[in-house]
Amino acid sequence: MTGPARSDQAGRTYLDLQNKARRENRPTQELLDLYVLEGFLTRLAASDARDSLVLKGGALLAAFGARRPTRDVDFLALDLDNDRATVLALAVRIAAIPMDDGLVFDADGARAELIRDDDEYSGVRVSMRCGLAQAELAFHIDVNIGDPVWPAPRLVEVPGLLHGSVRLLGYPVAAVHAEKIVTALQRGTLNTRWRDFADIYLLLARLNIDGGDLTRAIELVAAHRGVGLTPLADVLQGFPQIAQVRWAAWIRRQRLDDRLPGSFADLLADVCRFADPALRHKVASRRWDHTTMAWEASHPDNLGPS
């Protein structure tokens, strides 16, 4: 069987992604997976549902300059029934929008199931396949309903892997942090969601955060989930010794060892330095400065997205 050719859009796109992966020393499969998610987001932005789904999760990190590997695209749904048939129909309708990007979504083969994640929150997961040249790719669309978001969702711009960008509604940075911090509180030392710790670190190392927004966002998420606010350092005492081997394996498998601390103890120390003052309600009038990795007094020159 011959490989992809530049005689058609799908072949050109595949080869361009393959070349980009080689230049950046990333697996081709990783970029193919991300390109499928990008294709779905592009179709969402062109659909009449663009104001009904708010981007969150790993795919959103690209809008903040912190793109990482993922095969899932996560949304908060606004004004949508939380049942499988409704969410599946919406995902299929979005995927069916024609685009000149080489992607062929198998909307007819899509399936939906309920998500139940340790009773933290529930939602609907749509599993779908997509073709690009000779590649057959699988991805998930996870939709949650009813979660509080503070500050309000806003337009974000997700840069394309090869060209252009996609503008659509997304979580503000403070809301991203809040969900992941509260999840860390809930799971404690049983936590294996390494991506949450990675995402908190990647964002706190890149962006300034308003302390008032972060504090309020955490309060709302914690109240919604019925979680008491306790410093992470207390909840996760002794966790680095438990987590180190699995953390090292995860960042190696994700090929993120050049962007994240190899020591989980070091990473957790930075995460706690960021999160615990907010959990103690000590930073309402302060701002996180990513250049100093510390909470500083707010002033006009210390602005950044929250």
Coordinates of C-alpha atoms in Angstrom, one line a residue:
M1 CA 0.0 0.0 0.0
T2 CA 1.4 3.4 -1.0
G3 CA 1.6 6.2 1.6
P4 CA -0.3 9.5 1.6
A5 CA 0.4 11.7 -1.4
R6 CA 0.3 15.5 -2.0
S7 CA -2.2 15.1 -4.8
D8 CA -5.2 15.6 -2.4
Q9 CA -5.9 17.7 0.6
A10 CA -5.9 14.7 3.1
G11 CA -2.5 13.5 1.9
R12 CA -1.0 17.0 1.9
T13 CA -2.3 17.6 5.5
Y14 CA -1.0 14.2 6.7
L15 CA 2.5 14.8 5.3
D16 CA 2.6 18.4 6.6
L17 CA 1.7 17.1 10.1
Q18 CA 4.3 14.4 9.8
N19 CA 7.0 16.9 8.8
K20 CA 6.0 19.2 11.7
A21 CA 6.2 16.3 14.1
R22 CA 9.7 15.5 12.9
R23 CA 10.8 19.1 13.2
E24 CA 9.5 19.4 16.7
N25 CA 10.6 15.9 17.8
R26 CA 7.0 14.8 18.6
P27 CA 5.2 11.6 17.6
T28 CA 3.2 11.9 14.4
Q29 CA 0.3 10.2 16.1
E30 CA 0.2 13.0 18.7
L31 CA -0.3 15.7 16.1
L32 CA -2.8 13.6 14.1
D33 CA -4.9 13.2 17.3
L34 CA -4.7 17.0 18.0
Y35 CA -5.6 17.8 14.4
V36 CA -8.8 15.8 14.7
L37 CA -9.8 17.8 17.8
E38 CA -8.9 21.0 15.9
G39 CA -11.1 19.9 13.1
F40 CA -14.1 19.4 15.4
L41 CA -13.5 22.8 17.0
T42 CA -13.4 24.4 13.6
R43 CA -16.7 22.9 12.7
L44 CA -18.2 23.9 16.1
A45 CA -17.1 27.5 15.5
A46 CA -18.9 27.4 12.1
S47 CA -22.1 25.9 13.5
D48 CA -25.2 27.4 15.2
A49 CA -24.1 25.6 18.4
R50 CA -21.0 27.8 18.8
D51 CA -22.6 29.7 21.7
S52 CA -23.9 26.5 23.4
L53 CA -20.6 24.7 24.1
V54 CA -17.8 26.2 26.2
L55 CA -14.3 24.7 25.6
K56 CA -12.5 23.3 28.7
G57 CA -10.0 20.6 29.4
G58 CA -6.7 19.7 27.7
A59 CA -7.6 21.0 24.2
L60 CA -8.2 24.5 25.7
L61 CA -4.6 24.7 26.9
A62 CA -3.4 25.5 23.3
A63 CA -5.3 28.9 23.6
F64 CA -2.9 29.7 26.5
G65 CA 0.3 28.6 24.8
A66 CA 0.4 25.4 26.7
R67 CA -0.7 22.7 24.2
R68 CA -0.2 19.1 25.4
P69 CA -1.2 15.7 24.0
T70 CA -4.8 14.7 24.3
R71 CA -7.4 12.7 22.5
D72 CA -10.4 14.3 24.2
V73 CA -12.2 17.5 23.7
D74 CA -14.2 18.7 26.7
F75 CA -17.1 21.2 26.9
L76 CA -19.5 22.7 29.3
A77 CA -22.9 22.8 27.7
L78 CA -25.2 25.9 28.0
D79 CA -29.0 25.4 27.7
L80 CA -28.7 21.8 26.7
D81 CA -30.4 18.7 28.0
N82 CA -28.1 16.3 29.8
D83 CA -29.1 13.1 28.0
R84 CA -27.2 10.9 25.6
A85 CA -29.5 11.3 22.6
T86 CA -29.4 15.1 22.7
V87 CA -25.6 15.4 23.1
L88 CA -25.0 12.7 20.4
A89 CA -27.3 14.4 17.9
L90 CA -25.5 17.7 18.5
A91 CA -22.0 16.2 18.1
V92 CA -23.0 14.4 14.9
R93 CA -24.5 17.6 13.5
I94 CA -21.3 19.5 14.2
A95 CA -19.0 16.8 12.8
A96 CA -21.1 16.6 9.5
I97 CA -20.2 20.2 8.6
P98 CA -18.0 20.1 5.5
M99 CA -14.5 21.6 5.7
D100 CA -11.6 21.6 3.3
D101 CA -9.2 20.1 5.9
G102 CA -8.9 16.5 4.7
L103 CA -10.8 15.1 7.7
V104 CA -13.6 12.7 7.3
F105 CA -15.7 12.2 10.5
D106 CA -17.6 8.9 10.9
A107 CA -20.7 10.6 12.3
D108 CA -22.8 7.5 11.6
G109 CA -20.6 5.4 13.8
A110 CA -20.7 7.8 16.8
R111 CA -21.8 6.4 20.1
A112 CA -22.7 8.1 23.4
E113 CA -22.5 7.0 27.0
L114 CA -23.0 8.6 30.4
I115 CA -19.9 9.7 32.3
R116 CA -19.8 9.0 36.1
D117 CA -16.4 10.1 37.6
D118 CA -16.5 9.0 41.2
D119 CA -19.7 11.0 41.6
E120 CA -17.8 14.3 41.2
Y121 CA -19.9 15.3 38.2
S122 CA -21.7 13.5 35.4
G123 CA -22.0 14.2 31.7
V124 CA -22.1 12.5 28.3
R125 CA -19.2 11.1 26.4
V126 CA -19.5 10.8 22.6
S127 CA -17.0 8.4 21.0
M128 CA -16.3 9.0 17.3
R129 CA -13.8 8.0 14.6
C130 CA -12.2 10.2 11.9
G131 CA -10.1 9.5 8.9
L132 CA -7.2 11.5 7.5
A133 CA -5.6 10.0 4.4
Q134 CA -4.8 6.4 5.6
A135 CA -4.9 7.2 9.3
E136 CA -8.0 6.1 11.3
L137 CA -8.2 8.1 14.5
A138 CA -10.5 7.8 17.5
F139 CA -11.4 10.6 19.9
H140 CA -13.9 11.5 22.6
I141 CA -16.2 14.5 23.1
D142 CA -17.0 15.0 26.8
V143 CA -19.9 17.3 27.6
N144 CA -20.8 18.4 31.2
I145 CA -23.8 20.4 32.2
G146 CA -24.5 22.7 35.2
D147 CA -20.9 23.4 36.4
P148 CA -20.3 26.9 37.7
V149 CA -17.8 29.0 35.8
W150 CA -16.1 32.2 37.1
P151 CA -15.2 34.5 35.5
A152 CA -17.8 34.1 32.8
P153 CA -16.8 32.1 29.6
R154 CA -15.1 34.3 27.0
L155 CA -13.9 34.1 23.5
V156 CA -10.6 32.3 23.2
E157 CA -8.4 31.7 20.2
V158 CA -7.0 28.3 19.6
P159 CA -4.0 28.4 17.2
G160 CA -4.1 25.8 14.4
L161 CA -1.3 23.2 14.1
L162 CA -0.6 24.2 10.5
H163 CA -2.2 27.5 10.0
G164 CA -4.9 29.9 11.1
S165 CA -6.8 29.7 14.4
V166 CA -10.3 28.9 15.8
R167 CA -12.2 31.4 17.9
L168 CA -14.9 30.1 20.3
L169 CA -16.1 30.3 23.8
G170 CA -13.7 28.9 26.4
Y171 CA -13.1 28.7 30.2
P172 CA -11.0 31.6 31.7
V173 CA -7.7 30.5 33.2
A174 CA -9.0 31.0 36.8
A175 CA -11.9 28.6 36.1
V176 CA -9.5 26.0 34.7
H177 CA -7.4 26.1 37.8
A178 CA -10.4 26.0 40.1
E179 CA -11.8 22.8 38.7
K180 CA -8.4 21.0 38.8
I181 CA -7.6 22.3 42.3
V182 CA -10.9 21.2 43.7
T183 CA -10.5 17.8 42.0
A184 CA -7.1 17.4 43.7
L185 CA -8.8 18.2 47.1
Q186 CA -11.5 15.5 46.4
R187 CA -9.1 12.8 45.3
G188 CA -6.4 13.4 47.8
T189 CA -3.5 10.8 47.8
L190 CA -5.6 8.4 45.7
N191 CA -5.3 10.8 42.7
T192 CA -3.9 9.5 39.5
R193 CA -5.1 12.4 37.3
W194 CA -1.5 13.5 36.5
R195 CA -2.8 15.7 33.7
D196 CA -4.5 17.9 36.3
F197 CA -1.2 18.6 38.1
A198 CA 0.5 19.1 34.8
D199 CA -2.1 21.6 33.6
I200 CA -2.0 23.6 36.8
Y201 CA 1.8 23.8 36.5
L202 CA 1.9 24.6 32.8
L203 CA -0.5 27.5 33.3
L204 CA 0.9 29.0 36.5
A205 CA 4.3 29.0 34.9
R206 CA 3.0 30.9 31.8
L207 CA 0.2 33.3 33.0
N208 CA -0.6 35.9 35.6
I209 CA -3.7 35.2 37.6
D210 CA -6.0 37.5 39.5
G211 CA -6.3 36.3 43.1
G212 CA -9.8 37.5 43.5
D213 CA -11.0 35.6 40.4
L214 CA -9.2 32.4 41.5
T215 CA -10.6 32.6 45.0
R216 CA -14.1 33.1 43.8
A217 CA -13.8 30.4 41.1
I218 CA -12.6 27.8 43.7
E219 CA -15.4 28.8 46.1
L220 CA -18.0 28.2 43.4
V221 CA -16.7 24.8 42.2
A222 CA -16.1 23.6 45.8
A223 CA -19.7 24.6 46.8
H224 CA -21.1 22.9 43.7
R225 CA -19.3 19.7 44.5
G226 CA -19.8 19.9 48.3
V227 CA -16.0 20.0 49.0
G228 CA -14.5 21.7 52.0
L229 CA -11.5 24.0 51.4
T230 CA -8.3 22.8 52.9
P231 CA -4.7 23.6 51.8
L232 CA -3.4 21.1 49.3
A233 CA -0.2 20.8 51.3
D234 CA -2.2 19.3 54.1
V235 CA -4.4 17.0 52.0
L236 CA -1.5 15.7 49.9
Q237 CA 1.0 15.3 52.7
G238 CA 3.3 12.3 51.8
F239 CA 1.9 12.1 48.3
P240 CA 5.2 12.7 46.5
Q241 CA 6.6 9.5 47.8
I242 CA 3.6 7.6 46.6
A243 CA 3.3 9.4 43.3
Q244 CA 6.9 9.7 42.0
V245 CA 7.3 6.5 40.0
R246 CA 3.9 6.9 38.3
W247 CA 4.5 10.6 37.7
A248 CA 7.9 10.0 36.1
A249 CA 6.3 7.3 33.9
W250 CA 3.4 9.5 32.8
I251 CA 5.5 12.5 31.8
R252 CA 7.9 10.2 29.9
R253 CA 5.0 8.5 28.1
Q254 CA 3.5 11.9 27.2
R255 CA 6.9 13.2 26.2
L256 CA 6.5 16.2 28.6
D257 CA 9.7 15.6 30.5
D258 CA 11.2 18.7 28.9
R259 CA 8.3 20.9 30.1
L260 CA 7.5 19.6 33.6
P261 CA 9.6 18.9 36.7
G262 CA 10.8 15.3 36.9
S263 CA 10.4 15.5 40.6
F264 CA 6.8 15.3 41.7
A265 CA 7.7 16.9 45.0
D266 CA 9.1 19.9 43.2
L267 CA 6.0 20.2 41.0
L268 CA 3.7 19.9 44.0
A269 CA 5.6 22.5 46.0
D270 CA 5.0 25.0 43.1
V271 CA 1.3 24.0 42.8
C272 CA 0.8 24.4 46.6
R273 CA 2.6 27.8 46.6
F274 CA 0.1 28.9 44.0
A275 CA -3.1 27.2 45.2
D276 CA -2.9 27.2 49.0
P277 CA -3.0 31.0 49.5
A278 CA -6.2 31.1 47.5
L279 CA -7.6 28.1 49.4
R280 CA -6.9 30.1 52.6
H281 CA -8.6 33.3 51.2
K282 CA -5.3 35.2 51.4
V283 CA -4.9 36.5 47.8
A284 CA -8.2 38.3 47.0
S285 CA -6.3 41.6 46.4
R286 CA -3.2 40.0 45.0
R287 CA -2.0 38.7 41.7
W288 CA 0.0 35.6 40.7
D289 CA 3.2 36.7 38.8
H290 CA 4.4 33.8 36.6
T291 CA 7.8 35.4 36.2
T292 CA 8.5 35.3 40.0
M293 CA 6.3 32.3 40.7
A294 CA 4.8 34.2 43.6
W295 CA 1.7 36.1 44.7
E296 CA 2.4 39.8 44.4
A297 CA 0.5 43.0 45.2
S298 CA -1.8 43.9 42.3
H299 CA -0.8 46.9 40.1
P300 CA -1.6 47.9 36.5
D301 CA 1.6 46.5 35.0
N302 CA 0.9 43.0 36.5
L303 CA -2.1 42.2 34.4
G304 CA -2.8 39.0 32.5
P305 CA -5.8 36.8 31.6
S306 CA -7.6 35.2 34.5

